[in-house]
Short mmCIF file of C-alpha atoms in Angstrom, two decimals:
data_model
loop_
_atom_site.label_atom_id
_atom_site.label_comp_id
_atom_site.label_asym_id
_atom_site.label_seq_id
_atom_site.Cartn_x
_atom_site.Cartn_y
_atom_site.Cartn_z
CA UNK A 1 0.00 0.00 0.00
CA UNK A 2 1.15 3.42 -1.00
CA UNK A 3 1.67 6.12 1.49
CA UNK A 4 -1.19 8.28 2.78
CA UNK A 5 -1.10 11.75 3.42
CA UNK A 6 -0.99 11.36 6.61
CA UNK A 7 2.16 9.49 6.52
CA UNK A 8 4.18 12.13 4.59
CA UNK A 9 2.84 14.57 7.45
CA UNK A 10 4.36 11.97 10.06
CA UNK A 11 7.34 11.78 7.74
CA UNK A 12 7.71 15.31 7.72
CA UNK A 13 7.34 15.76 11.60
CA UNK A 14 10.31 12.91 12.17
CA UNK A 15 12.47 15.68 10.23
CA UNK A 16 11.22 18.36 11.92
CA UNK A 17 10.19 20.19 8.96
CA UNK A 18 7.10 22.59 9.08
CA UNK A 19 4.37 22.19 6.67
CA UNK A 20 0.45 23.46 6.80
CA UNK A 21 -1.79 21.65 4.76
CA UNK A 22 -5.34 22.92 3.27
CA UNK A 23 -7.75 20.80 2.15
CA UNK A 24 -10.08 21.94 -0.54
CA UNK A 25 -12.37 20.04 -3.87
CA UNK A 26 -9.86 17.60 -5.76
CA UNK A 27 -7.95 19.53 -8.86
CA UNK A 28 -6.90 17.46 -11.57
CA UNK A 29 -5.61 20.79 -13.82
CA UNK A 30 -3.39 24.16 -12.63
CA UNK A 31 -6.10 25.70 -13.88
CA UNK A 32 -8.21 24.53 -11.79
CA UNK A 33 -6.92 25.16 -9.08
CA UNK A 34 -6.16 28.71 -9.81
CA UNK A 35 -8.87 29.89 -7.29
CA UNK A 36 -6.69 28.72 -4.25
CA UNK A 37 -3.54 31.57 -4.87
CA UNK A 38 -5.39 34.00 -2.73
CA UNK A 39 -5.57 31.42 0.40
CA UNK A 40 -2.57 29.54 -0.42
CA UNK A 41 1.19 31.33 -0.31
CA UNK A 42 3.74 30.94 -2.41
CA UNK A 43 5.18 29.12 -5.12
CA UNK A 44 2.60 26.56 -6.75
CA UNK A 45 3.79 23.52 -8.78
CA UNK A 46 2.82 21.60 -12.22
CA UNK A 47 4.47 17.90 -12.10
CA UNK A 48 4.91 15.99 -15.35
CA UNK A 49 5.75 12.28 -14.70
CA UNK A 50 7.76 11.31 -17.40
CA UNK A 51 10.35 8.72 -19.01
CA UNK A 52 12.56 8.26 -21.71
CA UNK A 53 12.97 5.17 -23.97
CA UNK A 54 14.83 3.66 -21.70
CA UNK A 55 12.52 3.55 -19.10
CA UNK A 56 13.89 6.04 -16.94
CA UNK A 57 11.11 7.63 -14.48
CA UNK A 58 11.26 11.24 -13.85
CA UNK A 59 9.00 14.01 -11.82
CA UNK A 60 9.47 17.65 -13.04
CA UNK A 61 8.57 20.04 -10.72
CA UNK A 62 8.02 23.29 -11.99
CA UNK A 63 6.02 26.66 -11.47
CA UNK A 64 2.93 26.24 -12.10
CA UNK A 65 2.34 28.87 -15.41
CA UNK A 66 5.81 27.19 -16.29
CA UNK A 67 6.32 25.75 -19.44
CA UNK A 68 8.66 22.64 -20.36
CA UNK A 69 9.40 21.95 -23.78
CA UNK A 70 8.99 18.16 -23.91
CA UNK A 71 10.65 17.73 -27.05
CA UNK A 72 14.43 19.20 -26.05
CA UNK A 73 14.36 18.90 -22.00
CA UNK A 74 15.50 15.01 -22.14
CA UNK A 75 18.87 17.03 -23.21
CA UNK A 76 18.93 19.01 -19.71
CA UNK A 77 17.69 16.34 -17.66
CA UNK A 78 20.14 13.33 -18.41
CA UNK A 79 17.61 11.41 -20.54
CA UNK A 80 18.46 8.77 -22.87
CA UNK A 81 15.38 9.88 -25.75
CA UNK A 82 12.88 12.59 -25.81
CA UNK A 83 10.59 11.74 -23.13
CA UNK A 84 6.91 11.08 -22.94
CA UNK A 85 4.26 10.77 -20.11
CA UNK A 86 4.42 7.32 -17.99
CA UNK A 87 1.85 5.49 -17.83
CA UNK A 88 -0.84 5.28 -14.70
CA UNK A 89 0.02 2.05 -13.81
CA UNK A 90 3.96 2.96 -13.05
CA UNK A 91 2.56 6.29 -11.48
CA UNK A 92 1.02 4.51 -9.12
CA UNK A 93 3.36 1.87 -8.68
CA UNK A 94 6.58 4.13 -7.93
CA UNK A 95 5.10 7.53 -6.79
CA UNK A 96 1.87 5.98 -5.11
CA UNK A 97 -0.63 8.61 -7.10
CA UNK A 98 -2.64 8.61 -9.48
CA UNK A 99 -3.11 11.15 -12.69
CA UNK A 100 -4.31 14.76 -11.82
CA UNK A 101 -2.04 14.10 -8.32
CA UNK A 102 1.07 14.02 -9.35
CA UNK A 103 3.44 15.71 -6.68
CA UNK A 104 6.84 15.92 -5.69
CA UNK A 105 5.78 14.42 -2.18
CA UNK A 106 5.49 10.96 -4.39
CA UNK A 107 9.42 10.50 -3.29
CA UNK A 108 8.15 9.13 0.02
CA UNK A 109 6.49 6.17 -2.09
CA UNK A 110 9.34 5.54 -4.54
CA UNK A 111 11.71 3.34 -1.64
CA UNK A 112 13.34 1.80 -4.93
CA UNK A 113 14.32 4.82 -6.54
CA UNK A 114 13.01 4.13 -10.19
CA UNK A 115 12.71 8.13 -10.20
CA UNK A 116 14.93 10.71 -10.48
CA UNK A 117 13.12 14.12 -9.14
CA UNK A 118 14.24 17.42 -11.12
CA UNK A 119 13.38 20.71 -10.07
CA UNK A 120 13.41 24.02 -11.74
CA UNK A 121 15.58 26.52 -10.74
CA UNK A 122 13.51 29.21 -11.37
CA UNK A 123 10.88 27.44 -8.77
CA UNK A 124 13.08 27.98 -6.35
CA UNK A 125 13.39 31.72 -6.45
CA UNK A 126 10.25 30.71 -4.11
CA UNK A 127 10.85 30.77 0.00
CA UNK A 128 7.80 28.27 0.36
CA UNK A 129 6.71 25.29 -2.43
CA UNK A 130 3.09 23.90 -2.47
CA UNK A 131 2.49 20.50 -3.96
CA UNK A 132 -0.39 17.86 -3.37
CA UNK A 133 -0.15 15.68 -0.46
CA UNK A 134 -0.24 12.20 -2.44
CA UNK A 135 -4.03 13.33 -3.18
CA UNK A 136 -5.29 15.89 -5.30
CA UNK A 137 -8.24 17.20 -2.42
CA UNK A 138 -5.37 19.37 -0.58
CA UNK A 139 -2.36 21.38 -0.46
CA UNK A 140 0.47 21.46 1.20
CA UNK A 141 3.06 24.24 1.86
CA UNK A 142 6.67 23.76 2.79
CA UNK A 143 9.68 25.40 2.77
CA UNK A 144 12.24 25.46 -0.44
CA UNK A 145 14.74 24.09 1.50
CA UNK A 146 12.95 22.25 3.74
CA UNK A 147 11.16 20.81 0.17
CA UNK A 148 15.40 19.41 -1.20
CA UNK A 149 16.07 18.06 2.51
CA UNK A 150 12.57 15.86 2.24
CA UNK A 151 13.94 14.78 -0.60
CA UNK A 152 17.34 13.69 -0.45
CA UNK A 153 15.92 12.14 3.29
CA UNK A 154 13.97 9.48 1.05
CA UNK A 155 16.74 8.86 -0.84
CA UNK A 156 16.54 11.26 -3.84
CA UNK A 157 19.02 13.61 -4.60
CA UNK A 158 17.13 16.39 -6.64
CA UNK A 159 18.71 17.87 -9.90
CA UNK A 160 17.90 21.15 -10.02
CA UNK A 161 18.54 22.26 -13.24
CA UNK A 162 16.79 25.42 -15.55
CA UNK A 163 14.07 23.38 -17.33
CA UNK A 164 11.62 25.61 -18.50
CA UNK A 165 11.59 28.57 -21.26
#
């Protein structure tokens, strides 16, 4: 069984990190969930679960207006191809989500680490990062640097590299 939300909070805790979490209707698009900027601070995220030919897994993490040309970023990355979306069934087998909740919180699910996680630089011009919870039906803030130590403490060392235009 995948982790829960409430398990990344417990995660979190263990680290002493601080996060704040609010729950609202699932979004499955950043436009969607444009109405929440006015409750929510700071930097919001679009994640693209991808892979190259090869079958390497990755999650970019960008802002959330960002855009990430799909057909040159396997160069920046460290991809074999040009990469395309991965499927739902490996989604939910390595990061424990399923499409419309893709998040950079998936790390805690991915204990084999089939994914490498990739953050834009330009996202983290932002003091706090929001991403979903492993669920689409909240959101969770945390800090930027608080957001690379979760990460490399489940194993993942985050490239952070300029990815979009």
């Amino acid at each position: 069984m995948p982790n829960t939300a409430e398990d990344l909070f417990a995660f979190l805790d263990s680290l002493d990190i601080a996060h704040k979490t609010k729950a609202h209707a699932p979004v499955f698009t950043v436009s969607e969930s444009a109405s929440l900027r006015d409750e929510i601070p700071g930097g919001h995220t679009k994640n693209l679960f991808v892979k190259d030919k090869k079958d390497q897994f990755f999650v970019i993490t960008v802002e959330e207006n960002a855009s990430v040309d799909l057909k040159t970023v396997h160069k920046v990355i460290g991809a074999s191809s040009r990469v395309s979306f991965g499927n739902p069934e490996k989604m939910l087998e390595f990061l424990g989500v399923v499409p419309g909740s893709v998040t950079v919180f998936g790390a805690l699910n991915d204990t084999d680490n089939n994914v490498t996680f990739v953050l834009d630089e330009d996202l983290l011009s932002e003091e706090v990062i929001n991403g979903h919870p492993l669920s689409n039906d909240a959101t969770t803030s945390i800090g930027r640097d608080d957001l690379i130590r979760f990460l490399e403490a489940t194993g993942h060392t985050p490239l952070v590299l300029k990815v979009t235009g």
